[in-house]
PDB file of C-alpha atoms and ligand atoms in Angstrom:
ATOM      1  CA  UNK A   1     -12.883 -15.586 -22.409  1.00 46.00           C
ATOM      2  CA  UNK A   2     -10.875 -15.764 -19.161  1.00 59.00           C
ATOM      3  CA  UNK A   3      -9.303 -12.484 -18.072  1.00 77.00           C
ATOM      4  CA  UNK A   4      -5.777 -13.826 -18.331  1.00 94.00           C
ATOM      5  CA  UNK A   5      -4.138 -10.419 -17.879  1.00 97.00           C
ATOM      6  CA  UNK A   6      -5.361 -10.412 -14.271  1.00 97.00           C
ATOM      7  CA  UNK A   7      -4.252 -13.993 -13.629  1.00 97.00           C
ATOM      8  CA  UNK A   8      -1.387 -14.026 -11.107  1.00 97.00           C
ATOM      9  CA  UNK A   9      -0.858 -17.801 -11.108  1.00 96.00           C
ATOM     10  CA  UNK A  10       2.838 -18.641 -10.660  1.00 94.00           C
ATOM     11  CA  UNK A  11       3.576 -15.073  -9.464  1.00 97.00           C
ATOM     12  CA  UNK A  12       5.002 -14.312  -6.026  1.00 98.00           C
ATOM     13  CA  UNK A  13       4.025 -11.148  -4.178  1.00 98.00           C
ATOM     14  CA  UNK A  14       5.318  -9.418  -1.045  1.00 98.00           C
ATOM     15  CA  UNK A  15       2.813  -7.175   0.709  1.00 98.00           C
ATOM     16  CA  UNK A  16       3.700  -5.004   3.695  1.00 99.00           C
ATOM     17  CA  UNK A  17       0.976  -3.826   6.048  1.00 98.00           C
ATOM     18  CA  UNK A  18      -0.807  -7.107   5.330  1.00 98.00           C
ATOM     19  CA  UNK A  19      -2.096  -7.581   8.888  1.00 98.00           C
ATOM     20  CA  UNK A  20      -4.894  -5.026   8.574  1.00 98.00           C
ATOM     21  CA  UNK A  21      -7.139  -2.923   6.387  1.00 98.00           C
ATOM     22  CA  UNK A  22      -6.005  -2.245   2.828  1.00 98.00           C
ATOM     23  CA  UNK A  23      -2.930  -4.488   3.049  1.00 98.00           C
ATOM     24  CA  UNK A  24      -5.002  -7.427   4.243  1.00 98.00           C
ATOM     25  CA  UNK A  25      -7.642  -6.960   1.517  1.00 98.00           C
ATOM     26  CA  UNK A  26      -4.863  -6.746  -1.069  1.00 98.00           C
ATOM     27  CA  UNK A  27      -3.178  -9.904   0.196  1.00 98.00           C
ATOM     28  CA  UNK A  28      -6.440 -11.838   0.003  1.00 98.00           C
ATOM     29  CA  UNK A  29      -7.326 -10.520  -3.468  1.00 98.00           C
ATOM     30  CA  UNK A  30      -3.889 -11.247  -4.955  1.00 98.00           C
ATOM     31  CA  UNK A  31      -3.999 -14.774  -3.509  1.00 97.00           C
ATOM     32  CA  UNK A  32      -7.477 -15.216  -5.029  1.00 97.00           C
ATOM     33  CA  UNK A  33      -5.951 -14.110  -8.355  1.00 97.00           C
ATOM     34  CA  UNK A  34      -3.417 -16.932  -7.999  1.00 97.00           C
ATOM     35  CA  UNK A  35      -0.318 -15.286  -6.501  1.00 98.00           C
ATOM     36  CA  UNK A  36       1.651 -16.802  -3.648  1.00 97.00           C
ATOM     37  CA  UNK A  37       1.470 -13.950  -1.186  1.00 98.00           C
ATOM     38  CA  UNK A  38       4.112 -13.179   1.429  1.00 98.00           C
ATOM     39  CA  UNK A  39       2.420 -11.060   4.087  1.00 98.00           C
ATOM     40  CA  UNK A  40       4.682  -8.803   6.150  1.00 99.00           C
ATOM     41  CA  UNK A  41       3.743  -6.628   9.114  1.00 99.00           C
ATOM     42  CA  UNK A  42       4.689  -5.717  12.681  1.00 98.00           C
ATOM     43  CA  UNK A  43       1.471  -7.298  13.957  1.00 98.00           C
ATOM     44  CA  UNK A  44       1.859 -11.062  14.319  1.00 98.00           C
ATOM     45  CA  UNK A  45      -1.750 -11.678  15.426  1.00 98.00           C
ATOM     46  CA  UNK A  46      -3.158  -9.704  12.510  1.00 98.00           C
ATOM     47  CA  UNK A  47      -0.875 -11.598  10.126  1.00 98.00           C
ATOM     48  CA  UNK A  48      -2.237 -14.916  11.391  1.00 98.00           C
ATOM     49  CA  UNK A  49      -5.797 -13.687  10.750  1.00 98.00           C
ATOM     50  CA  UNK A  50      -4.836 -12.661   7.217  1.00 98.00           C
ATOM     51  CA  UNK A  51      -3.226 -16.058   6.576  1.00 98.00           C
ATOM     52  CA  UNK A  52      -6.479 -17.712   7.652  1.00 97.00           C
ATOM     53  CA  UNK A  53      -8.371 -15.623   5.098  1.00 97.00           C
ATOM     54  CA  UNK A  54      -5.830 -16.627   2.443  1.00 97.00           C
ATOM     55  CA  UNK A  55      -6.191 -20.306   3.290  1.00 94.00           C
ATOM     56  CA  UNK A  56      -8.023 -22.066   0.502  1.00 90.00           C
ATOM     57  CA  UNK A  57      -7.200 -19.473  -2.172  1.00 91.00           C
ATOM     58  CA  UNK A  58      -5.394 -20.695  -5.283  1.00 90.00           C
ATOM     59  CA  UNK A  59      -2.190 -18.831  -4.404  1.00 88.00           C
ATOM     60  CA  UNK A  60      -1.823 -19.327  -0.660  1.00 90.00           C
ATOM     61  CA  UNK A  61       0.784 -17.501   1.363  1.00 95.00           C
ATOM     62  CA  UNK A  62       3.209 -17.122   4.235  1.00 97.00           C
ATOM     63  CA  UNK A  63       3.711 -14.500   6.912  1.00 98.00           C
ATOM     64  CA  UNK A  64       6.764 -12.549   8.052  1.00 98.00           C
ATOM     65  CA  UNK A  65       6.864 -10.378  11.156  1.00 98.00           C
ATOM     66  CA  UNK A  66       8.699  -7.302   9.915  1.00 98.00           C
ATOM     67  CA  UNK A  67       9.361  -3.681  10.838  1.00 98.00           C
ATOM     68  CA  UNK A  68       9.738  -1.893   7.487  1.00 99.00           C
ATOM     69  CA  UNK A  69      11.866   0.813   9.100  1.00 98.00           C
ATOM     70  CA  UNK A  70      14.619  -1.801   9.507  1.00 98.00           C
ATOM     71  CA  UNK A  71      16.263  -2.001   6.080  1.00 98.00           C
ATOM     72  CA  UNK A  72      18.337  -5.096   6.889  1.00 98.00           C
ATOM     73  CA  UNK A  73      15.215  -6.918   8.086  1.00 98.00           C
ATOM     74  CA  UNK A  74      13.396  -6.069   4.856  1.00 98.00           C
ATOM     75  CA  UNK A  75      16.356  -7.380   2.816  1.00 98.00           C
ATOM     76  CA  UNK A  76      16.291 -10.580   4.908  1.00 98.00           C
ATOM     77  CA  UNK A  77      12.585 -11.148   4.182  1.00 98.00           C
ATOM     78  CA  UNK A  78      13.157 -10.656   0.456  1.00 98.00           C
ATOM     79  CA  UNK A  79      16.111 -13.081   0.642  1.00 98.00           C
ATOM     80  CA  UNK A  80      13.830 -15.660   2.315  1.00 98.00           C
ATOM     81  CA  UNK A  81      11.106 -15.131  -0.298  1.00 98.00           C
ATOM     82  CA  UNK A  82      13.593 -15.581  -3.160  1.00 97.00           C
ATOM     83  CA  UNK A  83      15.552 -18.482  -1.611  1.00 96.00           C
ATOM     84  CA  UNK A  84      16.088 -21.515  -3.878  1.00 89.00           C
ATOM     85  CA  UNK A  85      15.922 -19.339  -6.990  1.00 92.00           C
ATOM     86  CA  UNK A  86      12.259 -18.366  -6.597  1.00 93.00           C
ATOM     87  CA  UNK A  87      11.428 -15.064  -8.275  1.00 95.00           C
ATOM     88  CA  UNK A  88       9.690 -12.138  -6.626  1.00 98.00           C
ATOM     89  CA  UNK A  89       7.307 -10.600  -9.148  1.00 98.00           C
ATOM     90  CA  UNK A  90       5.221  -8.105  -7.166  1.00 99.00           C
ATOM     91  CA  UNK A  91       5.854  -5.934  -4.105  1.00 99.00           C
ATOM     92  CA  UNK A  92       3.158  -3.720  -2.623  1.00 99.00           C
ATOM     93  CA  UNK A  93       4.474  -1.335   0.051  1.00 99.00           C
ATOM     94  CA  UNK A  94       1.280  -0.677   1.990  1.00 99.00           C
ATOM     95  CA  UNK A  95       2.450  -0.445   5.640  1.00 99.00           C
ATOM     96  CA  UNK A  96       1.849   3.062   6.928  1.00 98.00           C
ATOM     97  CA  UNK A  97       0.913   5.152   9.928  1.00 98.00           C
ATOM     98  CA  UNK A  98      -1.374   8.151  10.326  1.00 97.00           C
ATOM     99  CA  UNK A  99      -0.475  11.077  12.549  1.00 95.00           C
ATOM    100  CA  UNK A 100      -2.821  14.000  12.981  1.00 93.00           C
ATOM    101  CA  UNK A 101      -1.682  17.088  14.877  1.00 94.00           C
ATOM    102  CA  UNK A 102      -1.563  20.827  14.256  1.00 96.00           C
ATOM    103  CA  UNK A 103       1.569  21.745  12.321  1.00 97.00           C
ATOM    104  CA  UNK A 104       2.945  23.919  15.103  1.00 98.00           C
ATOM    105  CA  UNK A 105       2.519  21.109  17.640  1.00 97.00           C
ATOM    106  CA  UNK A 106       4.172  18.448  15.477  1.00 97.00           C
ATOM    107  CA  UNK A 107       7.476  17.520  17.085  1.00 97.00           C
ATOM    108  CA  UNK A 108      10.595  16.391  15.238  1.00 98.00           C
ATOM    109  CA  UNK A 109      10.091  13.006  16.864  1.00 98.00           C
ATOM    110  CA  UNK A 110       6.522  12.717  15.468  1.00 97.00           C
ATOM    111  CA  UNK A 111       7.675  13.770  12.016  1.00 98.00           C
ATOM    112  CA  UNK A 112      10.658  11.413  11.966  1.00 98.00           C
ATOM    113  CA  UNK A 113       8.505   8.457  13.063  1.00 98.00           C
ATOM    114  CA  UNK A 114       5.968   9.042  10.293  1.00 98.00           C
ATOM    115  CA  UNK A 115       8.682   9.543   7.664  1.00 98.00           C
ATOM    116  CA  UNK A 116      10.542   6.427   8.863  1.00 98.00           C
ATOM    117  CA  UNK A 117       7.532   4.182   8.230  1.00 98.00           C
ATOM    118  CA  UNK A 118       5.757   5.932   5.347  1.00 98.00           C
ATOM    119  CA  UNK A 119       8.780   6.972   3.301  1.00 98.00           C
ATOM    120  CA  UNK A 120      11.930   5.093   4.348  1.00 98.00           C
ATOM    121  CA  UNK A 121       9.913   1.901   4.911  1.00 99.00           C
ATOM    122  CA  UNK A 122       8.466   2.143   1.402  1.00 99.00           C
ATOM    123  CA  UNK A 123      11.940   2.726  -0.042  1.00 99.00           C
ATOM    124  CA  UNK A 124      13.339  -0.260   1.883  1.00 99.00           C
ATOM    125  CA  UNK A 125      10.591  -2.470   0.452  1.00 99.00           C
ATOM    126  CA  UNK A 126      10.859  -1.241  -3.130  1.00 99.00           C
ATOM    127  CA  UNK A 127      14.663  -1.278  -3.089  1.00 98.00           C
ATOM    128  CA  UNK A 128      14.990  -4.806  -1.729  1.00 98.00           C
ATOM    129  CA  UNK A 129      12.359  -6.116  -4.137  1.00 98.00           C
ATOM    130  CA  UNK A 130      13.872  -4.341  -7.151  1.00 98.00           C
ATOM    131  CA  UNK A 131      17.367  -5.606  -6.322  1.00 98.00           C
ATOM    132  CA  UNK A 132      16.006  -9.173  -6.246  1.00 98.00           C
ATOM    133  CA  UNK A 133      14.148  -8.706  -9.542  1.00 98.00           C
ATOM    134  CA  UNK A 134      17.219  -7.257 -11.252  1.00 98.00           C
ATOM    135  CA  UNK A 135      19.469 -10.025  -9.883  1.00 97.00           C
ATOM    136  CA  UNK A 136      17.037 -12.656 -11.185  1.00 97.00           C
ATOM    137  CA  UNK A 137      16.622 -10.847 -14.510  1.00 97.00           C
ATOM    138  CA  UNK A 138      12.845 -11.047 -14.197  1.00 97.00           C
ATOM    139  CA  UNK A 139      10.295  -8.279 -14.769  1.00 98.00           C
ATOM    140  CA  UNK A 140       8.203  -7.002 -11.900  1.00 98.00           C
ATOM    141  CA  UNK A 141       5.676  -4.569 -10.533  1.00 99.00           C
ATOM    142  CA  UNK A 142       6.126  -2.358  -7.476  1.00 99.00           C
ATOM    143  CA  UNK A 143       3.080  -0.620  -5.991  1.00 99.00           C
ATOM    144  CA  UNK A 144       3.311   2.081  -3.333  1.00 99.00           C
ATOM    145  CA  UNK A 145       0.522   3.558  -1.218  1.00 98.00           C
ATOM    146  CA  UNK A 146       0.180   7.336  -1.346  1.00 98.00           C
ATOM    147  CA  UNK A 147      -3.038   9.086  -0.283  1.00 97.00           C
ATOM    148  CA  UNK A 148      -5.589  11.669  -1.314  1.00 95.00           C
ATOM    149  CA  UNK A 149      -3.684  13.815   1.184  1.00 93.00           C
ATOM    150  CA  UNK A 150      -1.251  14.602  -1.669  1.00 93.00           C
ATOM    151  CA  UNK A 151      -3.949  16.457  -3.620  1.00 89.00           C
ATOM    152  CA  UNK A 152      -4.994  19.081  -1.084  1.00 87.00           C
ATOM    153  CA  UNK A 153      -4.015  20.775   2.140  1.00 89.00           C
ATOM    154  CA  UNK A 154      -5.526  19.208   5.263  1.00 87.00           C
ATOM    155  CA  UNK A 155      -5.374  20.825   8.694  1.00 91.00           C
ATOM    156  CA  UNK A 156      -3.574  18.436  11.021  1.00 93.00           C
ATOM    157  CA  UNK A 157      -2.046  16.503   8.153  1.00 94.00           C
ATOM    158  CA  UNK A 158       1.468  17.967   8.120  1.00 96.00           C
ATOM    159  CA  UNK A 159       3.584  14.865   8.764  1.00 97.00           C
ATOM    160  CA  UNK A 160       1.238  12.469   6.960  1.00 97.00           C
ATOM    161  CA  UNK A 161       0.796  14.595   3.813  1.00 97.00           C
ATOM    162  CA  UNK A 162       4.528  15.327   3.658  1.00 98.00           C
ATOM    163  CA  UNK A 163       5.222  11.600   3.843  1.00 98.00           C
ATOM    164  CA  UNK A 164       2.719  10.710   1.125  1.00 98.00           C
ATOM    165  CA  UNK A 165       3.957  13.489  -1.182  1.00 98.00           C
ATOM    166  CA  UNK A 166       7.410  11.929  -0.795  1.00 98.00           C
ATOM    167  CA  UNK A 167       5.951   8.532  -1.741  1.00 98.00           C
ATOM    168  CA  UNK A 168       4.690  10.011  -5.016  1.00 98.00           C
ATOM    169  CA  UNK A 169       8.137  11.340  -5.941  1.00 98.00           C
ATOM    170  CA  UNK A 170       9.816   8.123  -4.798  1.00 98.00           C
ATOM    171  CA  UNK A 171       7.458   6.250  -7.124  1.00 98.00           C
ATOM    172  CA  UNK A 172       8.156   8.459 -10.124  1.00 98.00           C
ATOM    173  CA  UNK A 173      11.921   8.376  -9.613  1.00 98.00           C
ATOM    174  CA  UNK A 174      12.012   4.595  -9.282  1.00 98.00           C
ATOM    175  CA  UNK A 175       9.773   4.255 -12.348  1.00 98.00           C
ATOM    176  CA  UNK A 176      12.304   6.167 -14.455  1.00 98.00           C
ATOM    177  CA  UNK A 177      15.295   4.172 -13.212  1.00 98.00           C
ATOM    178  CA  UNK A 178      13.745   0.699 -13.090  1.00 98.00           C
ATOM    179  CA  UNK A 179      11.751   0.774 -16.324  1.00 98.00           C
ATOM    180  CA  UNK A 180      14.768  -0.332 -18.389  1.00 98.00           C
ATOM    181  CA  UNK A 181      14.911  -3.463 -16.171  1.00 98.00           C
ATOM    182  CA  UNK A 182      11.288  -4.280 -16.968  1.00 98.00           C
ATOM    183  CA  UNK A 183      10.118  -3.154 -13.536  1.00 98.00           C
ATOM    184  CA  UNK A 184       7.025  -0.947 -13.382  1.00 99.00           C
ATOM    185  CA  UNK A 185       6.452   1.322 -10.377  1.00 99.00           C
ATOM    186  CA  UNK A 186       3.081   2.909  -9.645  1.00 98.00           C
ATOM    187  CA  UNK A 187       1.225   4.349  -6.697  1.00 98.00           C
ATOM    188  CA  UNK A 188      -2.332   4.226  -5.417  1.00 98.00           C
ATOM    189  CA  UNK A 189      -3.718   7.356  -3.730  1.00 98.00           C
ATOM    190  CA  UNK A 190      -6.947   6.302  -2.019  1.00 98.00           C
ATOM    191  CA  UNK A 191      -9.553   8.641  -0.617  1.00 97.00           C
ATOM    192  CA  UNK A 192     -11.115   7.935   2.792  1.00 96.00           C
ATOM    193  CA  UNK A 193     -11.287   4.157   3.286  1.00 97.00           C
ATOM    194  CA  UNK A 194     -12.930   2.627   6.348  1.00 96.00           C
ATOM    195  CA  UNK A 195     -10.156   0.573   7.985  1.00 97.00           C
ATOM    196  CA  UNK A 196      -8.829   0.193  11.542  1.00 95.00           C
ATOM    197  CA  UNK A 197      -6.622   3.263  10.819  1.00 95.00           C
ATOM    198  CA  UNK A 198      -9.493   5.579   9.961  1.00 94.00           C
ATOM    199  CA  UNK A 199     -11.835   3.988  12.519  1.00 91.00           C
ATOM    200  CA  UNK A 200      -9.283   4.847  15.247  1.00 91.00           C
ATOM    201  CA  UNK A 201      -9.023   8.414  13.972  1.00 88.00           C
ATOM    202  CA  UNK A 202     -12.771   8.957  13.623  1.00 85.00           C
ATOM    203  CA  UNK A 203     -13.766   7.156  16.835  1.00 82.00           C
ATOM    204  CA  UNK A 204     -13.366  10.222  19.010  1.00 73.00           C
ATOM    205  CA  UNK A 205     -15.106  12.428  16.449  1.00 74.00           C
ATOM    206  CA  UNK A 206     -18.450  10.586  16.202  1.00 69.00           C
ATOM    207  CA  UNK A 207     -17.751   9.593  12.606  1.00 72.00           C
ATOM    208  CA  UNK A 208     -17.880  13.205  11.487  1.00 85.00           C
ATOM    209  CA  UNK A 209     -14.852  12.855   9.214  1.00 87.00           C
ATOM    210  CA  UNK A 210     -16.283   9.787   7.521  1.00 90.00           C
ATOM    211  CA  UNK A 211     -19.644  11.499   7.045  1.00 92.00           C
ATOM    212  CA  UNK A 212     -18.099  14.600   5.526  1.00 92.00           C
ATOM    213  CA  UNK A 213     -15.871  12.519   3.240  1.00 93.00           C
ATOM    214  CA  UNK A 214     -18.885  10.505   2.050  1.00 96.00           C
ATOM    215  CA  UNK A 215     -20.803  13.722   1.408  1.00 95.00           C
ATOM    216  CA  UNK A 216     -17.959  15.047  -0.777  1.00 94.00           C
ATOM    217  CA  UNK A 217     -18.092  11.996  -3.054  1.00 95.00           C
ATOM    218  CA  UNK A 218     -20.526  11.903  -5.985  1.00 95.00           C
ATOM    219  CA  UNK A 219     -20.929   8.225  -5.054  1.00 97.00           C
ATOM    220  CA  UNK A 220     -22.081   9.204  -1.567  1.00 97.00           C
ATOM    221  CA  UNK A 221     -19.884   6.838   0.383  1.00 97.00           C
ATOM    222  CA  UNK A 222     -16.375   6.312   1.666  1.00 97.00           C
ATOM    223  CA  UNK A 223     -14.208   3.495   0.344  1.00 98.00           C
ATOM    224  CA  UNK A 224     -13.806  -0.125   1.329  1.00 98.00           C
ATOM    225  CA  UNK A 225     -10.416  -1.835   1.539  1.00 98.00           C
ATOM    226  CA  UNK A 226     -11.451  -3.987  -1.450  1.00 98.00           C
ATOM    227  CA  UNK A 227     -11.875  -0.842  -3.594  1.00 98.00           C
ATOM    228  CA  UNK A 228      -8.168  -0.165  -3.122  1.00 98.00           C
ATOM    229  CA  UNK A 229      -7.125  -3.811  -3.375  1.00 98.00           C
ATOM    230  CA  UNK A 230      -8.602  -3.972  -6.878  1.00 98.00           C
ATOM    231  CA  UNK A 231      -6.523  -0.941  -7.903  1.00 98.00           C
ATOM    232  CA  UNK A 232      -3.409  -2.719  -6.596  1.00 98.00           C
ATOM    233  CA  UNK A 233      -4.382  -5.898  -8.476  1.00 98.00           C
ATOM    234  CA  UNK A 234      -4.635  -3.876 -11.682  1.00 98.00           C
ATOM    235  CA  UNK A 235      -1.188  -2.348 -11.163  1.00 98.00           C
ATOM    236  CA  UNK A 236       0.346  -5.655 -10.080  1.00 98.00           C
ATOM    237  CA  UNK A 237      -0.975  -7.573 -13.068  1.00 98.00           C
ATOM    238  CA  UNK A 238      -0.219  -7.610 -16.791  1.00 98.00           C
ATOM    239  CA  UNK A 239      -3.457  -5.633 -17.327  1.00 98.00           C
ATOM    240  CA  UNK A 240      -1.332  -2.542 -16.617  1.00 98.00           C
ATOM    241  CA  UNK A 241       1.682  -3.645 -18.679  1.00 98.00           C
ATOM    242  CA  UNK A 242       2.085  -0.155 -20.253  1.00 98.00           C
ATOM    243  CA  UNK A 243       1.485   1.798 -17.039  1.00 98.00           C
ATOM    244  CA  UNK A 244       4.414   3.088 -14.989  1.00 98.00           C
ATOM    245  CA  UNK A 245       5.148   6.165 -12.900  1.00 98.00           C
ATOM    246  CA  UNK A 246       1.411   6.772 -12.466  1.00 98.00           C
ATOM    247  CA  UNK A 247      -0.791   7.596  -9.508  1.00 97.00           C
ATOM    248  CA  UNK A 248      -4.284   6.110  -9.567  1.00 96.00           C
ATOM    249  CA  UNK A 249      -6.987   7.432  -7.284  1.00 97.00           C
ATOM    250  CA  UNK A 250      -9.740   5.168  -5.941  1.00 98.00           C
ATOM    251  CA  UNK A 251     -11.406   8.010  -4.032  1.00 97.00           C
ATOM    252  CA  UNK A 252     -15.068   8.113  -5.043  1.00 97.00           C
ATOM    253  CA  UNK A 253     -14.412  11.164  -7.199  1.00 95.00           C
ATOM    254  CA  UNK A 254     -13.588  13.554  -4.354  1.00 93.00           C
ATOM    255  CA  UNK A 255     -10.550  15.106  -6.036  1.00 86.00           C
ATOM    256  CA  UNK A 256     -11.860  15.869  -9.538  1.00 78.00           C
ATOM    257  CA  UNK A 257     -12.623  19.452 -10.427  1.00 67.00           C
ATOM    258  CA  UNK A 258     -16.404  19.991 -10.624  1.00 58.00           C
TER     259      UNK A 258
HETATM  260  P1  LIG B   1      -4.188   0.045   9.014  1.00 67.89           P
HETATM  261  O1  LIG B   1      -3.730   0.763  10.242  1.00 67.89           O
HETATM  262  O2  LIG B   1      -5.467  -0.709   9.056  1.00 67.89           O
HETATM  263  O3  LIG B   1      -3.021  -0.927   8.484  1.00 67.89           O
HETATM  264  C1  LIG B   1      -1.688  -0.487   8.457  1.00 67.89           C
HETATM  265  C2  LIG B   1      -0.799  -1.689   8.719  1.00 67.89           C
HETATM  266  O4  LIG B   1       0.557  -1.240   8.638  1.00 67.89           O
HETATM  267  C3  LIG B   1      -1.003  -2.291  10.106  1.00 67.89           C
HETATM  268  O5  LIG B   1      -1.212  -3.681  10.020  1.00 67.89           O
HETATM  269  C4  LIG B   1       0.299  -1.959  10.832  1.00 67.89           C
HETATM  270  O6  LIG B   1       0.675  -2.948  11.799  1.00 67.89           O
HETATM  271  C5  LIG B   1       1.280  -1.904   9.671  1.00 67.89           C
HETATM  272  N1  LIG B   1       2.491  -1.178  10.026  1.00 67.89           N
HETATM  273  C6  LIG B   1       2.577   0.050  10.593  1.00 67.89           C
HETATM  274  N2  LIG B   1       3.854   0.356  10.816  1.00 67.89           N
HETATM  275  C7  LIG B   1       4.604  -0.692  10.359  1.00 67.89           C
HETATM  276  C8  LIG B   1       5.979  -0.971  10.299  1.00 67.89           C
HETATM  277  N3  LIG B   1       6.900  -0.114  10.800  1.00 67.89           N
HETATM  278  N4  LIG B   1       6.404  -2.141   9.746  1.00 67.89           N
HETATM  279  C9  LIG B   1       5.489  -3.027   9.280  1.00 67.89           C
HETATM  280  N5  LIG B   1       4.163  -2.829   9.317  1.00 67.89           N
HETATM  281  C10 LIG B   1       3.721  -1.663   9.855  1.00 67.89           C
HETATM  282  O7  LIG B   1      -4.238   1.157   7.873  1.00 67.89           O
HETATM  283  P2  LIG B   1      -4.905   1.174   6.402  1.00 67.89           P
HETATM  284  O8  LIG B   1      -5.988   2.169   6.434  1.00 67.89           O
HETATM  285  O9  LIG B   1      -5.136  -0.174   5.912  1.00 67.89           O
HETATM  286  O10 LIG B   1      -3.710   1.860   5.593  1.00 67.89           O
HETATM  287  C11 LIG B   1      -2.847   1.134   4.725  1.00 67.89           C
HETATM  288  C12 LIG B   1      -2.067   2.131   3.893  1.00 67.89           C
HETATM  289  O11 LIG B   1      -2.983   2.886   3.104  1.00 67.89           O
HETATM  290  C13 LIG B   1      -1.263   3.133   4.701  1.00 67.89           C
HETATM  291  O12 LIG B   1      -0.050   3.401   4.035  1.00 67.89           O
HETATM  292  C14 LIG B   1      -2.145   4.372   4.688  1.00 67.89           C
HETATM  293  O13 LIG B   1      -1.423   5.545   4.876  1.00 67.89           O
HETATM  294  C15 LIG B   1      -2.745   4.270   3.297  1.00 67.89           C
HETATM  295  N6  LIG B   1      -3.974   5.005   3.115  1.00 67.89           N
HETATM  296  C16 LIG B   1      -5.089   4.724   3.877  1.00 67.89           C
HETATM  297  C17 LIG B   1      -6.261   5.442   3.677  1.00 67.89           C
HETATM  298  C18 LIG B   1      -7.494   5.200   4.460  1.00 67.89           C
HETATM  299  O14 LIG B   1      -8.444   6.026   4.351  1.00 67.89           O
HETATM  300  N7  LIG B   1      -7.587   4.135   5.247  1.00 67.89           N
HETATM  301  C19 LIG B   1      -6.333   6.512   2.654  1.00 67.89           C
HETATM  302  C20 LIG B   1      -5.117   6.720   1.933  1.00 67.89           C
HETATM  303  C21 LIG B   1      -3.978   5.978   2.152  1.00 67.89           C
END
């Protein structure tokens, strides 16, 4: 029997952060599942590479150069996606930045930059998408990207963990307010995933962070972008029709009590 609940044919998705890592893997997977995927990111070159990977999938896609910190620009992309009465069914707010510094050395400027992308940028994306869904009277799924950083204290993680904790509460609040409109809102909190973001962070540390993260997992490895993309597919699709306000954790088991 075909797994029709995971079939995204005739759905339209907007994915931020789609030029790299988890966002790119998600864009490709959702297009393989049949969605028309609108890929948004600051990085034009990376977007073109993602579009090449999407070429030939059932859903196909388009790219939009976008800074998610610019609320008007996000609204304009959603307006373009929904022009001519097309519906927007899925939005995955994946764009994010990592900042590692001791708490006492974290400047207001550092903190505000991380919050602008990781929190305000996620709100801009969810808000614009939800407004379009409500205006069209169609149901939808919003997926945000938190992090395992919300489950523990990490030295150096002040700005990043604060931002991801805010994403969790943003997700829960939106889930309560948007549920009556048929819009589900969930978050994914991945563990350590090997992407350009974590490669950049670990490069100067001889992969010691990756090794220690792999050692903490009962599965003995860190994650791949596809591990997270499949969690987003689940939340984006009808397979999770009764799931809202939840945080799911593709993290290799690092955060369970044992
Ligand atoms: P990445 O650095 O490979 O990709 C992030 C993408 O976001 C890049 O393409 C970048 O250009 C884009 N971006 C950054 N600022 C932007 C802005 N203002 N407007 C539009 N696009 C912007 O990172 P990765 O690892 O794929 O991370 C994706 C998301 O997953 C982030 O939110 C990150 O915090 C989260 N995450 C990653 C984990 C990991 O271990 N890699 C673990 C937990 C969460």
